Short mmCIF file of C-alpha atoms and ligand atoms in Angstrom, two decimals:
data_model
loop_
_atom_site.label_atom_id
_atom_site.label_comp_id
_atom_site.label_asym_id
_atom_site.label_seq_id
_atom_site.Cartn_x
_atom_site.Cartn_y
_atom_site.Cartn_z
CA UNK A 1 11.09 26.02 -28.68
CA UNK A 2 12.83 29.09 -27.23
CA UNK A 3 12.95 32.45 -28.60
CA UNK A 4 16.50 32.07 -29.76
CA UNK A 5 15.50 29.22 -31.84
CA UNK A 6 13.10 31.19 -33.84
CA UNK A 7 14.25 31.79 -37.66
CA UNK A 8 13.04 32.95 -40.98
CA UNK A 9 10.61 30.05 -42.01
CA UNK A 10 9.87 28.90 -38.49
CA UNK A 11 6.04 28.06 -38.43
CA UNK A 12 3.58 28.50 -35.53
CA UNK A 13 0.12 27.31 -36.58
CA UNK A 14 -0.52 29.18 -39.87
CA UNK A 15 2.18 31.78 -39.11
CA UNK A 16 5.58 31.67 -40.96
CA UNK A 17 8.08 33.88 -39.53
CA UNK A 18 9.50 36.31 -42.04
CA UNK A 19 11.73 38.48 -39.96
CA UNK A 20 13.64 37.01 -37.02
CA UNK A 21 13.32 38.67 -33.63
CA UNK A 22 15.67 41.56 -33.07
CA UNK A 23 16.32 43.83 -30.08
CA UNK A 24 15.01 46.88 -31.52
CA UNK A 25 11.56 45.37 -32.14
CA UNK A 26 10.98 44.46 -28.46
CA UNK A 27 10.05 40.80 -28.92
CA UNK A 28 7.80 41.18 -31.95
CA UNK A 29 8.47 39.29 -34.99
CA UNK A 30 6.91 39.74 -38.46
CA UNK A 31 5.06 36.77 -39.54
CA UNK A 32 2.83 35.81 -42.58
CA UNK A 33 -0.27 34.00 -42.32
CA UNK A 34 -1.08 31.38 -44.94
CA UNK A 35 -3.82 33.50 -46.15
CA UNK A 36 -1.16 36.26 -46.86
CA UNK A 37 -1.62 38.59 -44.04
CA UNK A 38 1.44 40.11 -42.31
CA UNK A 39 1.50 41.16 -38.85
CA UNK A 40 3.93 41.90 -35.88
CA UNK A 41 3.21 39.01 -33.46
CA UNK A 42 4.30 38.97 -29.85
CA UNK A 43 6.93 36.42 -29.73
CA UNK A 44 5.79 34.87 -26.57
CA UNK A 45 2.23 34.52 -27.98
CA UNK A 46 3.71 32.30 -30.64
CA UNK A 47 5.68 30.23 -28.30
CA UNK A 48 2.81 29.54 -26.06
CA UNK A 49 0.53 28.86 -29.05
CA UNK A 50 -1.58 31.84 -28.12
CA UNK A 51 -1.40 33.20 -31.76
CA UNK A 52 -2.01 30.68 -34.45
CA UNK A 53 -3.05 32.55 -37.31
CA UNK A 54 -4.39 36.05 -38.24
CA UNK A 55 -7.82 34.76 -37.18
CA UNK A 56 -8.54 32.88 -40.15
CA UNK A 57 -7.63 29.46 -38.27
CA UNK A 58 -9.97 30.25 -35.49
CA UNK A 59 -12.71 30.80 -38.07
CA UNK A 60 -12.21 27.16 -39.20
CA UNK A 61 -13.44 26.04 -35.83
CA UNK A 62 -9.72 25.27 -34.55
CA UNK A 63 -10.19 27.43 -31.47
CA UNK A 64 -7.67 27.55 -28.62
CA UNK A 65 -10.17 25.98 -26.20
CA UNK A 66 -10.18 23.02 -28.38
CA UNK A 67 -6.41 23.06 -28.52
CA UNK A 68 -6.13 22.99 -24.92
CA UNK A 69 -8.59 20.15 -24.60
CA UNK A 70 -6.26 18.11 -27.24
CA UNK A 71 -3.25 19.15 -24.85
CA UNK A 72 -5.13 17.79 -21.79
CA UNK A 73 -5.99 14.42 -23.55
CA UNK A 74 -2.44 14.06 -24.70
CA UNK A 75 -1.23 14.84 -21.06
CA UNK A 76 -3.49 12.06 -19.69
CA UNK A 77 -2.33 9.73 -22.22
CA UNK A 78 1.22 10.46 -21.66
CA UNK A 79 0.84 9.53 -18.17
CA UNK A 80 -0.89 6.36 -18.98
CA UNK A 81 -3.75 6.98 -16.64
CA UNK A 82 -6.54 7.00 -19.38
CA UNK A 83 -8.52 3.89 -19.04
CA UNK A 84 -10.87 4.42 -21.83
CA UNK A 85 -9.12 4.56 -25.00
CA UNK A 86 -10.33 4.30 -28.51
CA UNK A 87 -11.65 0.86 -29.40
CA UNK A 88 -12.20 -0.32 -25.80
CA UNK A 89 -15.62 -0.64 -24.89
CA UNK A 90 -16.85 1.37 -27.89
CA UNK A 91 -19.66 0.79 -30.15
CA UNK A 92 -18.65 -1.38 -33.09
CA UNK A 93 -17.20 0.71 -36.00
CA UNK A 94 -19.45 1.08 -38.88
CA UNK A 95 -16.80 0.30 -41.29
CA UNK A 96 -16.01 -2.97 -39.52
CA UNK A 97 -17.52 -5.70 -41.52
CA UNK A 98 -16.85 -8.39 -39.02
CA UNK A 99 -18.77 -7.08 -36.15
CA UNK A 100 -15.98 -7.56 -33.79
CA UNK A 101 -14.10 -4.36 -32.43
CA UNK A 102 -10.65 -4.32 -33.41
CA UNK A 103 -10.99 -6.81 -36.27
CA UNK A 104 -11.57 -6.04 -39.97
CA UNK A 105 -11.60 -7.87 -43.08
CA UNK A 106 -8.55 -7.10 -45.36
CA UNK A 107 -9.00 -6.93 -48.84
CA UNK A 108 -7.37 -10.32 -49.39
CA UNK A 109 -9.90 -12.11 -47.25
CA UNK A 110 -7.61 -12.19 -44.21
CA UNK A 111 -8.69 -10.79 -40.78
CA UNK A 112 -6.60 -7.97 -39.52
CA UNK A 113 -6.50 -7.46 -35.66
CA UNK A 114 -5.67 -4.11 -34.25
CA UNK A 115 -6.00 -1.85 -31.02
CA UNK A 116 -6.04 1.76 -30.80
CA UNK A 117 -4.17 2.88 -27.68
CA UNK A 118 -4.43 6.93 -27.29
CA UNK A 119 -4.02 7.89 -30.89
CA UNK A 120 -1.76 5.17 -32.04
CA UNK A 121 -3.31 2.16 -33.73
CA UNK A 122 -1.16 -1.00 -33.13
CA UNK A 123 -1.36 -3.69 -35.84
CA UNK A 124 -1.55 -7.09 -34.16
CA UNK A 125 -1.43 -9.19 -37.29
CA UNK A 126 -3.15 -10.83 -40.10
CA UNK A 127 -5.09 -13.99 -39.48
CA UNK A 128 -6.83 -16.57 -41.79
CA UNK A 129 -9.42 -17.31 -39.03
CA UNK A 130 -11.64 -14.85 -37.43
CA UNK A 131 -11.43 -16.50 -34.09
CA UNK A 132 -7.47 -16.10 -34.12
CA UNK A 133 -7.88 -12.51 -34.89
CA UNK A 134 -10.45 -12.13 -32.05
CA UNK A 135 -8.20 -13.99 -29.70
CA UNK A 136 -5.29 -11.71 -30.58
CA UNK A 137 -7.40 -8.66 -30.01
CA UNK A 138 -8.68 -10.02 -26.59
CA UNK A 139 -5.08 -10.60 -25.46
CA UNK A 140 -3.98 -7.11 -26.55
CA UNK A 141 -7.25 -5.65 -24.48
CA UNK A 142 -6.01 -7.48 -21.43
CA UNK A 143 -2.43 -6.64 -21.79
CA UNK A 144 -3.06 -2.79 -22.52
CA UNK A 145 -5.95 -2.61 -20.16
CA UNK A 146 -4.51 -4.34 -17.26
CA UNK A 147 -1.32 -2.09 -17.54
CA UNK A 148 -3.25 1.09 -17.38
CA UNK A 149 -5.62 -0.04 -14.72
CA UNK A 150 -2.56 -1.04 -12.61
CA UNK A 151 -0.89 2.40 -13.04
CA UNK A 152 -4.37 4.04 -12.43
CA UNK A 153 -4.86 2.16 -9.22
CA UNK A 154 -1.36 2.94 -8.27
CA UNK A 155 -2.02 6.77 -8.76
CA UNK A 156 -5.36 6.80 -6.92
CA UNK A 157 -3.57 4.98 -3.90
CA UNK A 158 -0.74 7.44 -3.95
CA UNK A 159 -3.49 10.53 -4.08
CA UNK A 160 -5.37 8.97 -1.18
CA UNK A 161 -2.15 8.43 0.84
CA UNK A 162 -1.15 12.19 0.23
CA UNK A 163 -4.53 13.57 1.17
CA UNK A 164 -4.74 11.49 4.58
CA UNK A 165 -1.54 12.92 5.66
ZN1 ZN B 201 -4.85 34.22 -41.95
#
């Protein structure tokens, strides 16, 4: 988003813009926090995510440091170089009554296979037999893992090449 995109009602975290930027205010916009506090906020702090609330959001533990951490994670996932993703090589989920990672028993008694890649859970299908669900999960692991491993290896190779120049 750019400064020119900011309108009344535009939201930045807990802030809602209640007066749009105008030249006389030197890049400050009036915002209202969800807690009701109003304040003039420097527009670039909003655009860069540096100001997300009057301070009440931070108190909830949603610190900027955490936010940066999530951004970094998202970046790694976007570049498809994250080898460890949710569900792979992890401990078995407590809610998973089949004891098989990525396979859960559905209410109708069928087995549901899934795999989590990044933050996305990919549904692999419903199966009558646990073994079929297991096989579907295994195949998906190989497919997603091999793909990522390849990309990571290629990236490593490239880095090595660049540094040996
Ligand atoms: Zn607030």
